[in-house]
Coordinates of N, CA and C in Angstrom, one line a residue:
Chain A
G319 N 0.8 -1.2 0.0 CA 0.0 0.0 0.0 C 0.9 1.2 0.0
Q320 N 0.2 2.4 0.0 CA 0.9 3.7 0.0 C 0.4 4.5 1.2
N321 N 1.4 5.3 1.8 CA 1.1 6.2 2.8 C 1.8 7.5 2.6
I322 N 1.1 8.6 2.5 CA 1.6 9.9 2.2 C 1.3 10.8 3.3
D323 N 2.3 11.5 3.9 CA 2.1 12.4 5.0 C 2.6 13.8 4.7
Q324 N 1.7 14.8 5.0 CA 2.1 16.2 4.9 C 1.4 17.0 5.9
P325 N 1.9 18.1 6.3 CA 1.2 18.9 7.4 C -0.1 19.4 6.9
T326 N -1.0 19.5 7.9 CA -2.4 19.8 7.5 C -2.5 21.3 7.2
E327 N -1.9 22.1 7.9 CA -2.0 23.6 7.7 C -0.7 24.3 7.9
M328 N -0.4 25.3 7.2 CA 0.7 26.2 7.4 C 0.3 27.6 7.1
T329 N 1.0 28.5 7.8 CA 0.8 30.0 7.6 C 2.1 30.6 7.3
A330 N 2.1 31.6 6.4 CA 3.4 32.3 6.0 C 3.0 33.7 5.7
T331 N 4.1 34.5 5.6 CA 3.9 36.0 5.3 C 4.2 36.3 3.9
E332 N 3.4 37.2 3.3 CA 3.6 37.7 1.9 C 5.1 38.1 1.8
G333 N 5.7 37.6 0.6 CA 7.0 38.0 0.3 C 8.1 37.0 0.9
A334 N 7.7 36.2 1.8 CA 8.6 35.3 2.5 C 8.7 34.0 1.7
I335 N 9.4 33.0 2.3 CA 9.6 31.7 1.7 C 8.9 30.6 2.6
V336 N 8.3 29.6 2.0 CA 7.8 28.5 2.8 C 8.1 27.2 2.2
Q337 N 8.3 26.2 3.0 CA 8.7 24.9 2.6 C 7.6 23.9 3.1
I338 N 7.0 23.2 2.2 CA 6.0 22.2 2.6 C 6.6 20.8 2.4
N339 N 6.6 20.0 3.5 CA 7.3 18.7 3.4 C 6.3 17.6 3.1
C340 N 6.8 16.6 2.5 CA 5.9 15.4 2.2 C 6.8 14.1 2.4
T341 N 6.3 13.2 3.2 CA 7.0 11.9 3.3 C 6.0 10.8 2.8
Y342 N 6.6 9.8 2.2 CA 5.8 8.8 1.6 C 6.4 7.4 1.8
Q343 N 5.5 6.4 1.8 CA 5.9 5.0 1.9 C 5.1 4.4 0.8
T344 N 5.8 3.7 -0.1 CA 5.1 3.1 -1.2 C 5.7 1.7 -1.6
S345 N 4.9 0.8 -2.1 CA 5.5 -0.5 -2.5 C 6.2 -0.4 -3.8
G346 N 5.9 0.6 -4.6 CA 6.6 0.8 -5.8 C 6.5 2.3 -6.2
F347 N 7.6 2.9 -6.4 CA 7.6 4.4 -6.7 C 8.0 4.7 -8.1
N348 N 7.1 5.5 -8.7 CA 7.4 5.9 -10.1 C 7.1 7.4 -10.3
G349 N 7.5 8.2 -9.3 CA 7.4 9.7 -9.5 C 6.5 10.3 -8.4
L350 N 6.8 11.6 -8.1 CA 6.1 12.3 -7.1 C 5.6 13.7 -7.7
F351 N 4.4 14.0 -7.5 CA 3.8 15.2 -8.0 C 3.5 16.2 -6.9
W352 N 3.5 17.5 -7.3 CA 2.9 18.5 -6.4 C 1.8 19.2 -7.2
Y353 N 0.7 19.4 -6.6 CA -0.4 20.1 -7.2 C -0.9 21.3 -6.3
Q354 N -1.4 22.3 -6.9 CA -2.0 23.4 -6.1 C -3.5 23.3 -6.4
Q355 N -4.3 23.5 -5.3 CA -5.7 23.5 -5.5 C -6.4 24.6 -4.7
H356 N -7.0 25.5 -5.4 CA -7.8 26.5 -4.8 C -9.2 25.9 -4.4
A357 N -9.8 26.5 -3.4 CA -11.1 25.9 -2.9 C -12.1 25.9 -4.1
G358 N -12.7 24.7 -4.2 CA -13.8 24.5 -5.2 C -13.3 24.3 -6.6
E359 N -12.0 24.3 -6.8 CA -11.4 24.1 -8.2 C -10.7 22.8 -8.3
A360 N -10.4 22.4 -9.5 CA -9.6 21.2 -9.7 C -8.1 21.5 -9.4
P361 N -7.3 20.5 -9.1 CA -5.9 20.7 -8.9 C -5.2 21.1 -10.2
T362 N -4.2 21.9 -10.0 CA -3.3 22.3 -11.1 C -1.9 21.8 -10.9
F363 N -1.3 21.3 -11.9 CA 0.0 20.7 -11.9 C 1.1 21.8 -11.5
L364 N 1.9 21.4 -10.6 CA 3.1 22.3 -10.3 C 4.4 21.7 -10.7
S365 N 4.6 20.4 -10.3 CA 5.9 19.8 -10.5 C 5.9 18.3 -10.5
Y366 N 6.9 17.7 -11.1 CA 7.0 16.3 -11.1 C 8.5 15.9 -10.9
N367 N 8.8 15.0 -9.9 CA 10.1 14.6 -9.7 C 10.1 13.1 -9.7
V368 N 11.1 12.5 -10.4 CA 11.2 11.1 -10.5 C 12.7 10.7 -10.1
L369 N 13.6 11.6 -10.2 CA 15.0 11.4 -9.8 C 15.3 12.3 -8.6
D370 N 16.3 11.9 -7.8 CA 16.7 12.7 -6.7 C 17.2 14.1 -7.1
G371 N 16.9 15.1 -6.3 CA 17.4 16.4 -6.6 C 16.3 17.5 -6.6
L372 N 16.7 18.6 -7.0 CA 15.9 19.8 -7.0 C 15.4 20.2 -8.4
E373 N 14.2 20.4 -8.6 CA 13.6 20.9 -9.8 C 13.1 22.3 -9.6
E374 N 13.6 23.3 -10.3 CA 13.1 24.7 -10.1 C 12.3 25.1 -11.3
K375 N 11.2 25.8 -10.9 CA 10.3 26.3 -11.9 C 9.8 27.7 -11.4
G376 N 10.5 28.7 -11.8 CA 10.0 30.0 -11.3 C 10.1 30.2 -9.8
R377 N 9.0 30.6 -9.2 CA 9.0 30.8 -7.8 C 8.9 29.5 -7.0
F378 N 8.6 28.4 -7.7 CA 8.3 27.1 -7.1 C 9.5 26.2 -7.4
S379 N 9.9 25.4 -6.3 CA 10.9 24.4 -6.5 C 10.4 23.1 -5.8
S380 N 10.8 22.0 -6.3 CA 10.5 20.7 -5.6 C 11.7 19.9 -5.5
F381 N 11.8 19.2 -4.4 CA 13.0 18.4 -4.1 C 12.5 17.0 -3.8
L382 N 13.3 16.0 -4.2 CA 13.0 14.6 -3.9 C 14.3 13.9 -3.4
S383 N 14.1 13.0 -2.4 CA 15.1 12.1 -2.0 C 14.4 10.7 -1.9
R384 N 14.6 9.9 -2.9 CA 14.0 8.6 -2.9 C 14.4 7.7 -1.8
S385 N 15.7 7.7 -1.4 CA 16.1 6.9 -0.3 C 15.5 7.2 1.0
K386 N 15.1 8.5 1.2 CA 14.5 8.9 2.4 C 12.9 8.9 2.3
G387 N 12.4 8.7 1.1 CA 11.0 8.8 1.0 C 10.5 10.2 1.3
Y388 N 11.1 11.2 0.8 CA 10.9 12.6 1.3 C 10.9 13.5 0.1
S389 N 10.0 14.5 0.1 CA 10.0 15.6 -0.9 C 9.6 16.9 -0.2
Y390 N 10.0 18.0 -0.7 CA 9.4 19.2 -0.3 C 9.1 20.1 -1.5
L391 N 8.2 21.0 -1.3 CA 7.8 22.1 -2.2 C 8.2 23.4 -1.6
L392 N 9.0 24.1 -2.3 CA 9.5 25.4 -1.8 C 8.9 26.5 -2.6
L393 N 8.2 27.4 -1.9 CA 7.6 28.6 -2.5 C 8.3 29.9 -2.1
K394 N 8.8 30.6 -3.1 CA 9.5 31.9 -2.8 C 8.7 33.1 -3.1
E395 N 9.0 34.2 -2.5 CA 8.4 35.5 -2.8 C 6.9 35.3 -2.8
L396 N 6.4 34.8 -1.7 CA 5.0 34.5 -1.6 C 4.1 35.6 -1.9
Q397 N 3.0 35.3 -2.6 CA 1.9 36.2 -2.9 C 0.6 35.8 -2.3
M398 N -0.3 36.7 -2.2 CA -1.6 36.4 -1.5 C -2.3 35.3 -2.3
K399 N -2.1 35.3 -3.6 CA -2.8 34.3 -4.5 C -2.2 32.9 -4.3
D400 N -1.1 32.8 -3.5 CA -0.6 31.4 -3.2 C -1.3 30.7 -2.1
S401 N -2.3 31.5 -1.5 CA -3.1 30.8 -0.5 C -3.9 29.7 -1.2
A402 N -3.7 28.5 -0.8 CA -4.3 27.4 -1.4 C -4.0 26.1 -0.7
S403 N -4.5 25.0 -1.2 CA -4.0 23.7 -0.7 C -3.0 23.2 -1.6
Y404 N -2.0 22.5 -1.0 CA -0.9 22.0 -1.9 C -0.9 20.5 -1.6
L405 N -1.0 19.7 -2.7 CA -1.2 18.3 -2.6 C 0.0 17.6 -3.1
C406 N 0.5 16.7 -2.3 CA 1.7 15.8 -2.6 C 1.0 14.5 -3.1
A407 N 1.5 14.0 -4.3 CA 0.9 12.8 -4.8 C 2.0 11.9 -5.3
V408 N 1.8 10.6 -5.2 CA 2.8 9.6 -5.6 C 2.2 8.7 -6.6
R409 N 3.0 8.4 -7.7 CA 2.6 7.5 -8.7 C 3.3 6.1 -8.4
D410 N 2.4 5.1 -8.6 CA 3.0 3.8 -8.3 C 3.6 3.1 -9.5
H411 N 4.1 1.9 -9.3 CA 4.8 1.3 -10.4 C 4.0 0.3 -11.2
S412 N 2.7 0.3 -10.9 CA 1.8 -0.7 -11.6 C 1.7 -0.3 -13.1
S413 N 1.1 -1.1 -13.8 CA 0.9 -0.8 -15.2 C 0.0 0.4 -15.4
A414 N -0.9 0.6 -14.5 CA -1.8 1.8 -14.6 C -1.2 3.0 -14.2
S415 N -0.1 2.9 -13.4 CA 0.6 4.1 -12.8 C -0.4 5.1 -12.1
K416 N -1.2 4.5 -11.3 CA -2.2 5.4 -10.6 C -1.5 6.3 -9.7
I417 N -2.1 7.5 -9.5 CA -1.6 8.5 -8.6 C -2.4 8.6 -7.4
I418 N -1.8 8.5 -6.2 CA -2.4 8.6 -5.0 C -2.0 9.9 -4.3
F419 N -3.0 10.6 -3.7 CA -2.8 11.9 -3.1 C -2.6 11.8 -1.6
G420 N -1.8 12.7 -1.1 CA -1.8 12.9 0.4 C -3.0 13.8 0.8
S421 N -3.1 14.1 2.0 CA -4.2 14.8 2.5 C -4.2 16.3 2.2
G422 N -3.1 16.8 1.7 CA -3.0 18.2 1.4 C -2.6 19.1 2.5
T423 N -1.9 20.2 2.2 CA -1.5 21.2 3.2 C -2.2 22.5 2.8
R424 N -3.0 23.0 3.7 CA -3.7 24.3 3.5 C -2.8 25.4 3.9
L425 N -2.3 26.2 2.9 CA -1.4 27.3 3.1 C -2.1 28.6 3.2
S426 N -2.0 29.4 4.2 CA -2.6 30.7 4.4 C -1.5 31.7 4.3
I427 N -1.6 32.7 3.5 CA -0.7 33.8 3.4 C -1.2 35.1 4.1
R428 N -0.5 35.6 5.0 CA -0.9 36.8 5.6 C -0.1 38.0 5.1
P429 N -0.7 39.2 5.1 CA 0.0 40.4 4.5 C 1.2 40.8 5.4
Chain B
G1402 N -0.1 23.1 -21.5 CA -0.3 21.7 -21.1 C -1.5 21.2 -21.8
A1403 N -1.7 19.9 -21.7 CA -2.8 19.2 -22.3 C -4.1 19.6 -21.6
V1404 N -5.2 19.5 -22.4 CA -6.5 19.9 -21.8 C -7.4 18.7 -21.6
V1405 N -8.0 18.7 -20.4 CA -9.0 17.7 -20.1 C -10.3 18.4 -19.7
S1406 N -11.3 18.0 -20.4 CA -12.6 18.7 -20.2 C -13.6 17.8 -19.5
Q1407 N -14.2 18.3 -18.5 CA -15.1 17.5 -17.7 C -16.5 18.2 -17.7
H1408 N -17.5 17.3 -17.9 CA -18.9 17.9 -18.0 C -19.9 17.0 -17.4
P1409 N -20.9 17.5 -16.6 CA -21.1 19.0 -16.4 C -20.2 19.4 -15.2
S1410 N -20.1 20.7 -15.0 CA -19.3 21.3 -13.9 C -20.1 21.2 -12.6
W1411 N -21.4 21.2 -12.7 CA -22.2 20.9 -11.5 C -23.5 20.3 -11.9
V1412 N -24.1 19.6 -11.0 CA -25.4 18.9 -11.2 C -26.1 18.7 -9.9
I1413 N -27.4 18.9 -9.9 CA -28.3 18.6 -8.8 C -29.3 17.6 -9.3
C1414 N -29.4 16.5 -8.5 CA -30.3 15.4 -8.9 C -31.1 15.0 -7.7
K1415 N -32.2 14.3 -8.0 CA -33.0 13.8 -7.0 C -32.5 12.4 -6.5
S1416 N -32.7 12.1 -5.3 CA -32.3 10.8 -4.7 C -32.9 9.7 -5.5
G1417 N -32.1 8.7 -5.9 CA -32.6 7.5 -6.6 C -32.4 7.6 -8.1
T1418 N -32.0 8.8 -8.6 CA -31.8 8.9 -10.0 C -30.3 8.7 -10.3
S1419 N -30.0 8.6 -11.6 CA -28.6 8.4 -12.0 C -28.0 9.6 -12.7
V1420 N -26.7 9.8 -12.6 CA -26.1 11.0 -13.2 C -24.8 10.5 -13.9
K1421 N -24.7 11.0 -15.1 CA -23.5 10.6 -15.9 C -22.5 11.8 -16.0
I1422 N -21.3 11.6 -15.8 CA -20.2 12.6 -15.9 C -19.3 12.2 -16.9
E1423 N -18.9 13.2 -17.8 CA -18.0 12.9 -18.9 C -16.7 13.5 -18.7
C1424 N -15.7 12.8 -19.2 CA -14.3 13.3 -19.1 C -13.6 13.1 -20.4
R1425 N -13.2 14.2 -21.1 CA -12.6 14.1 -22.4 C -11.2 14.7 -22.4
S1426 N -10.3 14.0 -23.1 CA -9.0 14.6 -23.3 C -9.1 15.2 -24.7
L1427 N -8.9 16.5 -24.8 CA -9.2 17.3 -26.0 C -8.1 17.3 -27.0
D1428 N -6.8 17.2 -26.6 CA -5.8 17.3 -27.6 C -4.7 16.2 -27.4
F1429 N -5.1 15.1 -26.8 CA -4.2 14.0 -26.7 C -5.1 12.7 -26.4
Q1430 N -4.5 11.6 -26.7 CA -5.2 10.3 -26.5 C -4.8 9.8 -25.1
A1431 N -5.7 9.3 -24.4 CA -5.5 8.8 -23.0 C -6.0 7.4 -22.9
T1432 N -5.1 6.4 -22.9 CA -5.5 5.1 -22.7 C -6.0 4.8 -21.2
T1433 N -5.5 5.7 -20.3 CA -5.9 5.5 -18.9 C -6.3 6.8 -18.4
M1434 N -7.5 6.8 -17.7 CA -8.0 8.0 -17.0 C -8.3 7.5 -15.6
F1435 N -8.3 8.5 -14.7 CA -8.5 8.2 -13.3 C -9.7 9.0 -12.8
W1436 N -10.5 8.4 -11.9 CA -11.6 9.1 -11.3 C -11.4 9.3 -9.8
Y1437 N -11.5 10.5 -9.3 CA -11.3 10.8 -7.9 C -12.6 11.4 -7.4
R1438 N -12.7 11.3 -6.1 CA -13.8 12.0 -5.3 C -13.2 12.8 -4.2
Q1439 N -13.7 13.9 -4.0 CA -13.2 14.8 -3.0 C -14.3 15.4 -2.1
F1440 N -14.3 15.0 -0.8 CA -15.3 15.6 0.1 C -14.7 16.9 0.6
P1441 N -15.6 17.8 1.2 CA -15.1 19.1 1.6 C -13.9 19.1 2.5
K1442 N -12.9 19.8 2.3 CA -11.7 20.0 3.1 C -11.0 18.7 3.2
Q1443 N -11.2 17.8 2.3 CA -10.4 16.5 2.3 C -9.6 16.4 1.0
S1444 N -8.7 15.5 0.9 CA -7.9 15.3 -0.3 C -8.7 14.5 -1.3
L1445 N -8.1 14.3 -2.5 CA -8.7 13.5 -3.5 C -8.5 12.1 -3.2
M1446 N -9.6 11.3 -3.3 CA -9.5 9.9 -3.1 C -9.7 9.2 -4.4
L1447 N -8.8 8.3 -4.8 CA -8.9 7.6 -6.1 C -10.0 6.6 -6.0
M1448 N -10.9 6.7 -6.9 CA -12.1 5.7 -7.0 C -11.7 4.6 -7.9
A1449 N -11.3 4.9 -9.1 CA -11.0 3.8 -10.0 C -10.1 4.3 -11.1
T1450 N -9.5 3.3 -11.8 CA -8.7 3.6 -13.0 C -9.5 3.1 -14.2
S1451 N -9.7 4.0 -15.1 CA -10.5 3.7 -16.3 C -9.5 3.3 -17.5
N1452 N -9.7 2.1 -18.0 CA -8.8 1.7 -19.1 C -9.6 1.6 -20.4
E1453 N -9.1 2.2 -21.4 CA -9.8 2.2 -22.7 C -9.9 0.7 -23.2
G1454 N -11.1 0.4 -23.6 CA -11.4 -0.9 -24.1 C -11.5 -2.1 -23.2
S1455 N -11.4 -1.8 -21.9 CA -11.5 -2.9 -20.9 C -12.1 -2.4 -19.6
K1456 N -12.3 -3.3 -18.7 CA -13.0 -3.0 -17.5 C -12.2 -2.1 -16.6
A1457 N -12.9 -1.2 -15.9 CA -12.2 -0.3 -14.9 C -11.7 -1.1 -13.7
T1458 N -10.7 -0.6 -13.1 CA -10.1 -1.2 -11.9 C -10.5 -0.3 -10.7
Y1459 N -11.3 -0.8 -9.8 CA -11.8 -0.1 -8.7 C -10.9 -0.2 -7.4
E1460 N -10.9 0.9 -6.7 CA -10.2 0.9 -5.4 C -11.0 0.2 -4.4
Q1461 N -10.4 -0.3 -3.4 CA -11.0 -1.0 -2.3 C -12.1 -0.1 -1.7
G1462 N -13.3 -0.7 -1.5 CA -14.4 0.1 -0.9 C -15.2 0.8 -1.8
V1463 N -14.9 0.9 -3.1 CA -15.7 1.6 -4.1 C -16.6 0.5 -4.8
E1464 N -17.9 0.8 -4.8 CA -18.8 -0.2 -5.4 C -18.9 0.0 -6.9
K1465 N -18.5 -1.0 -7.6 CA -18.4 -0.9 -9.1 C -19.8 -0.9 -9.7
D1466 N -20.8 -1.5 -9.0 CA -22.2 -1.5 -9.6 C -22.8 -0.1 -9.4
K1467 N -22.3 0.6 -8.4 CA -22.9 2.0 -8.2 C -22.2 3.0 -9.0
F1468 N -20.9 2.9 -9.2 CA -20.1 3.9 -9.9 C -19.7 3.2 -11.2
L1469 N -20.5 3.3 -12.3 CA -20.2 2.6 -13.5 C -19.3 3.5 -14.4
I1470 N -18.2 2.9 -14.8 CA -17.2 3.6 -15.6 C -17.1 2.9 -17.0
N1471 N -17.1 3.8 -18.0 CA -17.0 3.3 -19.4 C -16.0 4.1 -20.1
H1472 N -15.0 3.5 -20.7 CA -13.9 4.2 -21.4 C -13.9 3.7 -22.8
A1473 N -14.9 4.2 -23.6 CA -15.2 3.6 -24.9 C -14.2 4.0 -26.0
S1474 N -13.5 5.1 -25.8 CA -12.6 5.6 -26.8 C -11.4 6.2 -26.1
L1475 N -10.4 6.5 -26.9 CA -9.1 7.1 -26.3 C -9.2 8.5 -25.8
T1476 N -10.4 9.1 -26.0 CA -10.5 10.5 -25.6 C -11.7 10.7 -24.6
L1477 N -12.4 9.6 -24.3 CA -13.6 9.8 -23.5 C -13.8 8.7 -22.4
S1478 N -14.0 9.1 -21.2 CA -14.4 8.2 -20.1 C -15.6 8.8 -19.4
T1479 N -16.5 7.9 -19.1 CA -17.7 8.4 -18.3 C -17.8 7.7 -17.0
L1480 N -18.3 8.4 -16.0 CA -18.6 7.9 -14.7 C -20.1 8.1 -14.5
T1481 N -20.8 7.0 -14.2 CA -22.3 7.1 -13.9 C -22.5 6.8 -12.5
V1482 N -23.1 7.7 -11.8 CA -23.4 7.4 -10.4 C -24.9 6.9 -10.4
T1483 N -25.1 5.7 -10.1 CA -26.4 5.1 -10.2 C -27.1 5.2 -8.9
S1484 N -28.4 5.3 -8.9 CA -29.3 5.4 -7.7 C -28.6 6.3 -6.7
A1485 N -28.4 7.5 -7.1 CA -27.7 8.4 -6.2 C -28.4 8.7 -4.9
H1486 N -27.6 8.9 -3.8 CA -28.1 9.2 -2.5 C -27.4 10.4 -2.0
P1487 N -28.0 11.1 -1.0 CA -27.4 12.4 -0.5 C -25.9 12.2 -0.1
E1488 N -25.6 11.0 0.4 CA -24.2 10.8 0.8 C -23.2 10.7 -0.4
D1489 N -23.7 10.6 -1.6 CA -22.9 10.6 -2.8 C -22.6 12.0 -3.2
S1490 N -23.2 13.0 -2.6 CA -22.9 14.4 -2.9 C -21.4 14.6 -2.7
S1491 N -20.7 15.1 -3.7 CA -19.3 15.3 -3.6 C -18.7 16.0 -4.8
F1492 N -17.5 16.2 -4.8 CA -16.8 16.8 -6.0 C -16.1 15.7 -6.7
Y1493 N -16.4 15.4 -7.9 CA -15.8 14.3 -8.7 C -14.9 14.9 -9.7
I1494 N -13.7 14.4 -9.8 CA -12.7 14.9 -10.7 C -12.0 13.8 -11.5
C1495 N -11.8 14.0 -12.8 CA -11.2 13.0 -13.6 C -9.8 13.5 -13.9
S1496 N -8.9 12.6 -14.2 CA -7.6 13.0 -14.7 C -7.1 12.1 -15.8
A1497 N -6.3 12.6 -16.7 CA -5.8 11.7 -17.8 C -4.3 12.0 -17.8
K1498 N -3.6 10.9 -18.1 CA -2.1 10.9 -18.1 C -1.6 11.1 -19.5
E1499 N -0.7 12.1 -19.6 CA 0.0 12.2 -20.9 C 1.5 12.3 -20.5
N1500 N 2.2 11.3 -21.0 CA 3.7 11.2 -20.7 C 3.8 11.2 -19.1
T1501 N 4.6 12.1 -18.6 CA 4.9 12.1 -17.2 C 3.9 12.9 -16.4
E1502 N 3.1 13.7 -17.0 CA 2.2 14.6 -16.3 C 0.7 14.0 -16.3
A1503 N 0.0 14.4 -15.3 CA -1.4 14.1 -15.2 C -2.2 15.4 -15.2
F1504 N -3.2 15.5 -16.0 CA -4.0 16.7 -16.2 C -5.4 16.4 -15.7
F1505 N -6.0 17.4 -15.0 CA -7.3 17.2 -14.4 C -8.4 17.9 -15.2
G1506 N -9.5 17.3 -15.2 CA -10.7 18.1 -15.6 C -11.1 19.1 -14.6
Q1507 N -12.1 19.9 -14.9 CA -12.5 21.0 -14.0 C -13.3 20.5 -12.8
G1508 N -13.7 19.3 -12.8 CA -14.4 18.7 -11.7 C -15.9 18.9 -11.8
T1509 N -16.7 18.0 -11.2 CA -18.1 18.1 -11.2 C -18.6 18.0 -9.8
R1510 N -19.4 19.1 -9.4 CA -19.9 19.1 -8.1 C -21.3 18.5 -8.1
L1511 N -21.5 17.4 -7.5 CA -22.8 16.6 -7.5 C -23.5 16.9 -6.2
T1512 N -24.7 17.3 -6.3 CA -25.5 17.5 -5.1 C -26.8 16.6 -5.3
V1513 N -27.0 15.7 -4.4 CA -28.1 14.8 -4.4 C -29.1 15.3 -3.3
V1514 N -30.3 15.6 -3.8 CA -31.3 16.1 -2.8 C -32.5 15.1 -2.7

């Protein structure tokens, strides 16, 4: 089976940096995703990591350590619009490559 | 990125009726699509994997006779909620995989009254 853990809620200040951690346990690993989801909307893709290391994409970066079963999403220069839920998701190694989501981290940005 | 269209975006139905939700990949072919359900303030829960031309694979605890999935073509999967009850009210989201990314439909908010 799979188990994905991330903090339930975080708060940060506009203009600052925040790191959202995700740990996972899976019987077969084939990549880790980060998604952003605003209330009432579908998730939007942020990043995908399958190899160890840091992937940078603008203000957002994602890091993966497969040996530790650990990932983080780093958000820089926070803006009020970054207030959302951030979902960590793991893809398994089956033929279907299904994607299982963590419970999500609700990030609140204060001025 | 690729576009996945889901229809309808919201629906209200009477208890005991059936509702069909469509998920289309508009600019790519998807042999596999996924259906998720999301209750308020909770994460997405995978319901089933929809495979083109074959039976869907359901997650444990999901009734296949209640949530009928049909993936008749490489661009269309449908989820039918049969004999809907108020506890089926939820946000249903489909996703389709293209290469390494997974793209989501807009979601369907189902309210059963």
